[in-house]
Amino acid sequence: MNAAGVVLVLLNFAVVGLLPLLFFRRDGRLNARWWLTAAPLFAAPLVVLAAAAGLVTPVTHRLELAAVPLAVCSIALIAYAAGVHQVRIALWHQEGDAPEQIVTWGPYRWVRHPFYAAFLLALAGAVALCPHPATLGAWLYGLVALQLTARREERRLLASRLGTSYAAYARRTGRLWPRFGNSP
C-alpha cells in the first residue's frame, strides 16, 4: 500500500475524530445513537491500519491513487463547513436541540449536510486505498446511518420556527451531494 496514501487517509479520519473536541458544542453527549452513527468512522481507519500492517489484504491496489483526492476533498470540505459557522453546532443526535439559524452559504449553498458529505468522502477514500469487504461495508453503513441522521435532523428543522425557510432551502439543495440542474 502507498505509505503517503495511508498517512493522508488516516489524517483525514483524525480530522473527523477531532471535530467533537474542536468544533461541535460541548453541551451534548456521546449517546448510543451517536456511537452507532460514528462506528464506520472508527472501523474504516482500523481496517486501513490492519492492511498497512499486513494483517488484511486489499482486493486490489488499482484504486489507491483515488484515495488521495477523496481524502483531500474531505478535509477541505470539513474545514470549509466549519469555517462558515458563526456559532458552534450540536453533536449529532442531541435531544431538544433547537436550531438557531439556517446556514445557506459556503458549502451549504450546494449541500445541506457538508460534514456528512465529507465523512462519506473519507470513507470512500478508505475504500479506494484498501478495497476490502470491511471498508466497503463501513462506507455502505455510513451512507445509511448518515442519511438517517440527516433525515432526523431535517424533521426537527422542518418542525421548528425555521421550518418554512428550511423547506425552501431543501427544495433547491441536495442533502449529501449537490443537486444538479438547480442553480444554488
PDB file of C-alpha atoms in Angstrom:
ATOM      1  CA  MET A   1       0.000   0.000   0.000  1.00  0.00           C
ATOM      2  CA  ASN A   2       1.136   3.512  -0.755  1.00  0.00           C
ATOM      3  CA  ALA A   3       2.555   4.942   2.501  1.00  0.00           C
ATOM      4  CA  ALA A   4       1.626   8.546   1.654  1.00  0.00           C
ATOM      5  CA  GLY A   5      -1.934   7.471   0.881  1.00  0.00           C
ATOM      6  CA  VAL A   6      -2.156   5.639   4.201  1.00  0.00           C
ATOM      7  CA  VAL A   7      -0.938   8.725   6.084  1.00  0.00           C
ATOM      8  CA  LEU A   8      -3.348  11.031   4.251  1.00  0.00           C
ATOM      9  CA  VAL A   9      -6.373   8.752   4.728  1.00  0.00           C
ATOM     10  CA  LEU A  10      -5.564   8.298   8.430  1.00  0.00           C
ATOM     11  CA  LEU A  11      -5.037  12.068   8.784  1.00  0.00           C
ATOM     12  CA  ASN A  12      -8.494  12.538   7.249  1.00  0.00           C
ATOM     13  CA  PHE A  13     -10.034  10.289   9.908  1.00  0.00           C
ATOM     14  CA  ALA A  14      -8.053  12.104  12.613  1.00  0.00           C
ATOM     15  CA  VAL A  15      -9.586  15.403  11.438  1.00  0.00           C
ATOM     16  CA  VAL A  16     -13.047  13.802  11.569  1.00  0.00           C
ATOM     17  CA  GLY A  17     -12.299  12.430  15.027  1.00  0.00           C
ATOM     18  CA  LEU A  18     -11.184  15.801  16.353  1.00  0.00           C
ATOM     19  CA  LEU A  19     -14.377  17.582  15.293  1.00  0.00           C
ATOM     20  CA  PRO A  20     -16.288  16.804  18.516  1.00  0.00           C
ATOM     21  CA  LEU A  21     -13.425  18.325  20.515  1.00  0.00           C
ATOM     22  CA  LEU A  22     -12.568  21.297  18.321  1.00  0.00           C
ATOM     23  CA  PHE A  23     -15.760  22.362  16.603  1.00  0.00           C
ATOM     24  CA  PHE A  24     -19.008  20.982  17.976  1.00  0.00           C
ATOM     25  CA  ARG A  25     -20.643  22.410  21.103  1.00  0.00           C
ATOM     26  CA  ARG A  26     -19.775  20.599  24.274  1.00  0.00           C
ATOM     27  CA  ASP A  27     -23.286  20.635  25.728  1.00  0.00           C
ATOM     28  CA  GLY A  28     -24.139  17.335  24.064  1.00  0.00           C
ATOM     29  CA  ARG A  29     -23.187  13.834  24.988  1.00  0.00           C
ATOM     30  CA  LEU A  30     -21.970  10.860  23.039  1.00  0.00           C
ATOM     31  CA  ASN A  31     -25.116   8.741  23.321  1.00  0.00           C
ATOM     32  CA  ALA A  32     -25.671   5.281  21.823  1.00  0.00           C
ATOM     33  CA  ARG A  33     -27.134   6.663  18.588  1.00  0.00           C
ATOM     34  CA  TRP A  34     -24.061   8.876  18.160  1.00  0.00           C
ATOM     35  CA  TRP A  35     -21.723   5.878  18.603  1.00  0.00           C
ATOM     36  CA  LEU A  36     -23.735   3.798  16.134  1.00  0.00           C
ATOM     37  CA  THR A  37     -23.564   6.546  13.528  1.00  0.00           C
ATOM     38  CA  ALA A  38     -19.852   7.120  14.133  1.00  0.00           C
ATOM     39  CA  ALA A  39     -18.962   3.391  14.095  1.00  0.00           C
ATOM     40  CA  PRO A  40     -17.863   3.237  10.427  1.00  0.00           C
ATOM     41  CA  LEU A  41     -15.627   6.268  11.007  1.00  0.00           C
ATOM     42  CA  PHE A  42     -13.759   4.189  13.589  1.00  0.00           C
ATOM     43  CA  ALA A  43     -13.908   0.883  11.710  1.00  0.00           C
ATOM     44  CA  ALA A  44     -12.570   2.048   8.336  1.00  0.00           C
ATOM     45  CA  PRO A  45      -9.279   3.507   9.630  1.00  0.00           C
ATOM     46  CA  LEU A  46      -8.746   0.346  11.704  1.00  0.00           C
ATOM     47  CA  VAL A  47      -9.033  -1.743   8.527  1.00  0.00           C
ATOM     48  CA  VAL A  48      -6.619   0.615   6.746  1.00  0.00           C
ATOM     49  CA  LEU A  49      -4.148   0.247   9.634  1.00  0.00           C
ATOM     50  CA  ALA A  50      -4.559  -3.537   9.555  1.00  0.00           C
ATOM     51  CA  ALA A  51      -3.879  -3.549   5.811  1.00  0.00           C
ATOM     52  CA  ALA A  52      -0.822  -1.325   6.231  1.00  0.00           C
ATOM     53  CA  ALA A  53       0.445  -3.787   8.859  1.00  0.00           C
ATOM     54  CA  GLY A  54      -0.145  -6.709   6.504  1.00  0.00           C
ATOM     55  CA  LEU A  55      -2.968  -8.202   8.561  1.00  0.00           C
ATOM     56  CA  VAL A  56      -5.651  -7.549   5.911  1.00  0.00           C
ATOM     57  CA  THR A  57      -5.235  -7.998   2.179  1.00  0.00           C
ATOM     58  CA  PRO A  58      -6.999  -5.489  -0.091  1.00  0.00           C
ATOM     59  CA  VAL A  59      -8.849  -6.963  -3.054  1.00  0.00           C
ATOM     60  CA  THR A  60      -6.837  -4.774  -5.454  1.00  0.00           C
ATOM     61  CA  HIS A  61      -4.351  -1.901  -5.419  1.00  0.00           C
ATOM     62  CA  ARG A  62      -5.666  -0.305  -8.598  1.00  0.00           C
ATOM     63  CA  LEU A  63      -7.782   2.270  -6.753  1.00  0.00           C
ATOM     64  CA  GLU A  64      -5.083   3.564  -4.379  1.00  0.00           C
ATOM     65  CA  LEU A  65      -4.483   6.842  -6.208  1.00  0.00           C
ATOM     66  CA  ALA A  66      -8.164   7.761  -5.911  1.00  0.00           C
ATOM     67  CA  ALA A  67      -7.772   7.803  -2.119  1.00  0.00           C
ATOM     68  CA  VAL A  68      -5.659  10.964  -2.247  1.00  0.00           C
ATOM     69  CA  PRO A  69      -8.171  13.341  -3.897  1.00  0.00           C
ATOM     70  CA  LEU A  70     -11.012  11.830  -1.847  1.00  0.00           C
ATOM     71  CA  ALA A  71      -9.153  12.463   1.434  1.00  0.00           C
ATOM     72  CA  VAL A  72      -8.057  15.949   0.358  1.00  0.00           C
ATOM     73  CA  CYS A  73     -11.621  16.875  -0.670  1.00  0.00           C
ATOM     74  CA  SER A  74     -12.961  15.511   2.622  1.00  0.00           C
ATOM     75  CA  ILE A  75     -10.506  17.526   4.724  1.00  0.00           C
ATOM     76  CA  ALA A  76     -11.140  20.658   2.645  1.00  0.00           C
ATOM     77  CA  LEU A  77     -14.912  20.266   2.929  1.00  0.00           C
ATOM     78  CA  ILE A  78     -14.679  19.829   6.706  1.00  0.00           C
ATOM     79  CA  ALA A  79     -12.553  22.979   7.008  1.00  0.00           C
ATOM     80  CA  TYR A  80     -14.846  24.932   4.679  1.00  0.00           C
ATOM     81  CA  ALA A  81     -18.008  23.839   6.525  1.00  0.00           C
ATOM     82  CA  ALA A  82     -16.522  24.586   9.947  1.00  0.00           C
ATOM     83  CA  GLY A  83     -15.285  27.969   8.733  1.00  0.00           C
ATOM     84  CA  VAL A  84     -18.681  29.296   7.667  1.00  0.00           C
ATOM     85  CA  HIS A  85     -20.410  28.755  11.002  1.00  0.00           C
ATOM     86  CA  GLN A  86     -20.871  31.800  13.210  1.00  0.00           C
ATOM     87  CA  VAL A  87     -21.714  29.592  16.198  1.00  0.00           C
ATOM     88  CA  ARG A  88     -20.739  26.056  17.112  1.00  0.00           C
ATOM     89  CA  ILE A  89     -23.324  23.418  16.306  1.00  0.00           C
ATOM     90  CA  ALA A  90     -24.514  20.475  18.404  1.00  0.00           C
ATOM     91  CA  LEU A  91     -23.186  16.959  18.159  1.00  0.00           C
ATOM     92  CA  TRP A  92     -25.352  14.531  16.192  1.00  0.00           C
ATOM     93  CA  HIS A  93     -28.424  13.056  17.836  1.00  0.00           C
ATOM     94  CA  GLN A  94     -28.900  15.560  20.627  1.00  0.00           C
ATOM     95  CA  GLU A  95     -32.404  15.674  22.031  1.00  0.00           C
ATOM     96  CA  GLY A  96     -34.011  19.083  22.437  1.00  0.00           C
ATOM     97  CA  ASP A  97     -31.503  20.718  20.133  1.00  0.00           C
ATOM     98  CA  ALA A  98     -33.390  23.694  18.716  1.00  0.00           C
ATOM     99  CA  PRO A  99     -31.858  25.211  15.576  1.00  0.00           C
ATOM    100  CA  GLU A 100     -30.742  28.815  15.926  1.00  0.00           C
ATOM    101  CA  GLN A 101     -30.247  29.589  12.244  1.00  0.00           C
ATOM    102  CA  ILE A 102     -30.096  28.003   8.821  1.00  0.00           C
ATOM    103  CA  VAL A 103     -26.714  28.226   7.176  1.00  0.00           C
ATOM    104  CA  THR A 104     -27.110  28.522   3.403  1.00  0.00           C
ATOM    105  CA  TRP A 105     -23.728  29.905   2.385  1.00  0.00           C
ATOM    106  CA  GLY A 106     -20.333  28.346   1.802  1.00  0.00           C
ATOM    107  CA  PRO A 107     -20.628  24.607   1.142  1.00  0.00           C
ATOM    108  CA  TYR A 108     -24.207  24.717   2.449  1.00  0.00           C
ATOM    109  CA  ARG A 109     -25.058  26.512  -0.767  1.00  0.00           C
ATOM    110  CA  TRP A 110     -24.744  23.139  -2.546  1.00  0.00           C
ATOM    111  CA  VAL A 111     -25.360  20.502   0.147  1.00  0.00           C
ATOM    112  CA  ARG A 112     -27.427  20.646   3.323  1.00  0.00           C
ATOM    113  CA  HIS A 113     -25.057  18.404   5.277  1.00  0.00           C
ATOM    114  CA  PRO A 114     -21.469  19.092   4.143  1.00  0.00           C
ATOM    115  CA  PHE A 115     -19.963  17.470   7.246  1.00  0.00           C
ATOM    116  CA  TYR A 116     -21.781  14.234   6.466  1.00  0.00           C
ATOM    117  CA  ALA A 117     -20.728  14.501   2.809  1.00  0.00           C
ATOM    118  CA  ALA A 118     -17.125  14.924   3.985  1.00  0.00           C
ATOM    119  CA  PHE A 119     -17.445  11.856   6.220  1.00  0.00           C
ATOM    120  CA  LEU A 120     -18.663   9.825   3.238  1.00  0.00           C
ATOM    121  CA  LEU A 121     -15.708  11.094   1.178  1.00  0.00           C
ATOM    122  CA  ALA A 122     -13.373   9.964   3.976  1.00  0.00           C
ATOM    123  CA  LEU A 123     -14.975   6.515   3.949  1.00  0.00           C
ATOM    124  CA  ALA A 124     -14.735   6.402   0.140  1.00  0.00           C
ATOM    125  CA  GLY A 125     -11.037   7.245   0.467  1.00  0.00           C
ATOM    126  CA  ALA A 126     -10.609   4.261   2.783  1.00  0.00           C
ATOM    127  CA  VAL A 127     -12.378   2.033   0.249  1.00  0.00           C
ATOM    128  CA  ALA A 128     -10.161   3.336  -2.573  1.00  0.00           C
ATOM    129  CA  LEU A 129      -6.970   2.856  -0.562  1.00  0.00           C
ATOM    130  CA  CYS A 130      -7.970  -0.515   0.840  1.00  0.00           C
ATOM    131  CA  PRO A 131     -10.706  -2.150  -1.252  1.00  0.00           C
ATOM    132  CA  HIS A 132     -11.930  -4.793   1.141  1.00  0.00           C
ATOM    133  CA  PRO A 133     -15.379  -6.008   2.203  1.00  0.00           C
ATOM    134  CA  ALA A 134     -14.870  -4.328   5.606  1.00  0.00           C
ATOM    135  CA  THR A 135     -14.144  -0.860   4.172  1.00  0.00           C
ATOM    136  CA  LEU A 136     -16.939  -1.194   1.623  1.00  0.00           C
ATOM    137  CA  GLY A 137     -19.277  -2.289   4.413  1.00  0.00           C
ATOM    138  CA  ALA A 138     -18.197   0.705   6.512  1.00  0.00           C
ATOM    139  CA  TRP A 139     -18.971   3.041   3.602  1.00  0.00           C
ATOM    140  CA  LEU A 140     -22.388   1.477   2.978  1.00  0.00           C
ATOM    141  CA  TYR A 141     -23.241   1.501   6.688  1.00  0.00           C
ATOM    142  CA  GLY A 142     -22.039   5.109   6.924  1.00  0.00           C
ATOM    143  CA  LEU A 143     -24.194   6.098   3.948  1.00  0.00           C
ATOM    144  CA  VAL A 144     -27.322   4.640   5.547  1.00  0.00           C
ATOM    145  CA  ALA A 145     -26.524   5.936   9.053  1.00  0.00           C
ATOM    146  CA  LEU A 146     -25.780   9.464   7.851  1.00  0.00           C
ATOM    147  CA  GLN A 147     -28.895   9.534   5.629  1.00  0.00           C
ATOM    148  CA  LEU A 148     -30.996   8.541   8.650  1.00  0.00           C
ATOM    149  CA  THR A 149     -29.255  11.111  10.838  1.00  0.00           C
ATOM    150  CA  ALA A 150     -29.765  13.838   8.247  1.00  0.00           C
ATOM    151  CA  ARG A 151     -33.463  12.968   7.854  1.00  0.00           C
ATOM    152  CA  ARG A 152     -33.978  13.075  11.615  1.00  0.00           C
ATOM    153  CA  GLU A 153     -32.263  16.466  11.862  1.00  0.00           C
ATOM    154  CA  GLU A 154     -34.283  17.773   8.933  1.00  0.00           C
ATOM    155  CA  ARG A 155     -37.553  16.689  10.536  1.00  0.00           C
ATOM    156  CA  ARG A 156     -36.633  18.733  13.593  1.00  0.00           C
ATOM    157  CA  LEU A 157     -35.687  21.713  11.434  1.00  0.00           C
ATOM    158  CA  LEU A 158     -38.938  21.489   9.473  1.00  0.00           C
ATOM    159  CA  ALA A 159     -40.913  21.407  12.757  1.00  0.00           C
ATOM    160  CA  SER A 160     -39.042  24.428  14.160  1.00  0.00           C
ATOM    161  CA  ARG A 161     -39.773  28.124  13.714  1.00  0.00           C
ATOM    162  CA  LEU A 162     -37.359  27.966  10.745  1.00  0.00           C
ATOM    163  CA  GLY A 163     -39.366  25.236   9.008  1.00  0.00           C
ATOM    164  CA  THR A 164     -40.711  27.270   6.106  1.00  0.00           C
ATOM    165  CA  SER A 165     -37.279  28.681   5.262  1.00  0.00           C
ATOM    166  CA  TYR A 166     -35.687  25.265   5.605  1.00  0.00           C
ATOM    167  CA  ALA A 167     -38.270  23.644   3.320  1.00  0.00           C
ATOM    168  CA  ALA A 168     -37.487  26.196   0.574  1.00  0.00           C
ATOM    169  CA  TYR A 169     -33.755  25.640   1.078  1.00  0.00           C
ATOM    170  CA  ALA A 170     -34.183  21.841   0.927  1.00  0.00           C
ATOM    171  CA  ARG A 171     -36.067  22.068  -2.377  1.00  0.00           C
ATOM    172  CA  ARG A 172     -33.088  23.678  -4.099  1.00  0.00           C
ATOM    173  CA  THR A 173     -30.184  21.954  -2.302  1.00  0.00           C
ATOM    174  CA  GLY A 174     -29.024  18.333  -2.192  1.00  0.00           C
ATOM    175  CA  ARG A 175     -28.843  16.505   1.121  1.00  0.00           C
ATOM    176  CA  LEU A 176     -25.399  14.854   0.880  1.00  0.00           C
ATOM    177  CA  TRP A 177     -24.317  15.728  -2.646  1.00  0.00           C
ATOM    178  CA  PRO A 178     -25.154  18.665  -4.885  1.00  0.00           C
ATOM    179  CA  ARG A 179     -28.466  18.668  -6.678  1.00  0.00           C
ATOM    180  CA  PHE A 180     -27.544  19.181 -10.310  1.00  0.00           C
ATOM    181  CA  GLY A 181     -29.808  21.114 -12.614  1.00  0.00           C
ATOM    182  CA  ASN A 182     -30.749  23.701  -9.999  1.00  0.00           C
ATOM    183  CA  SER A 183     -28.961  26.977  -9.528  1.00  0.00           C
ATOM    184  CA  PRO A 184     -27.589  27.285  -5.961  1.00  0.00           C
TER     185      PRO A 184
END
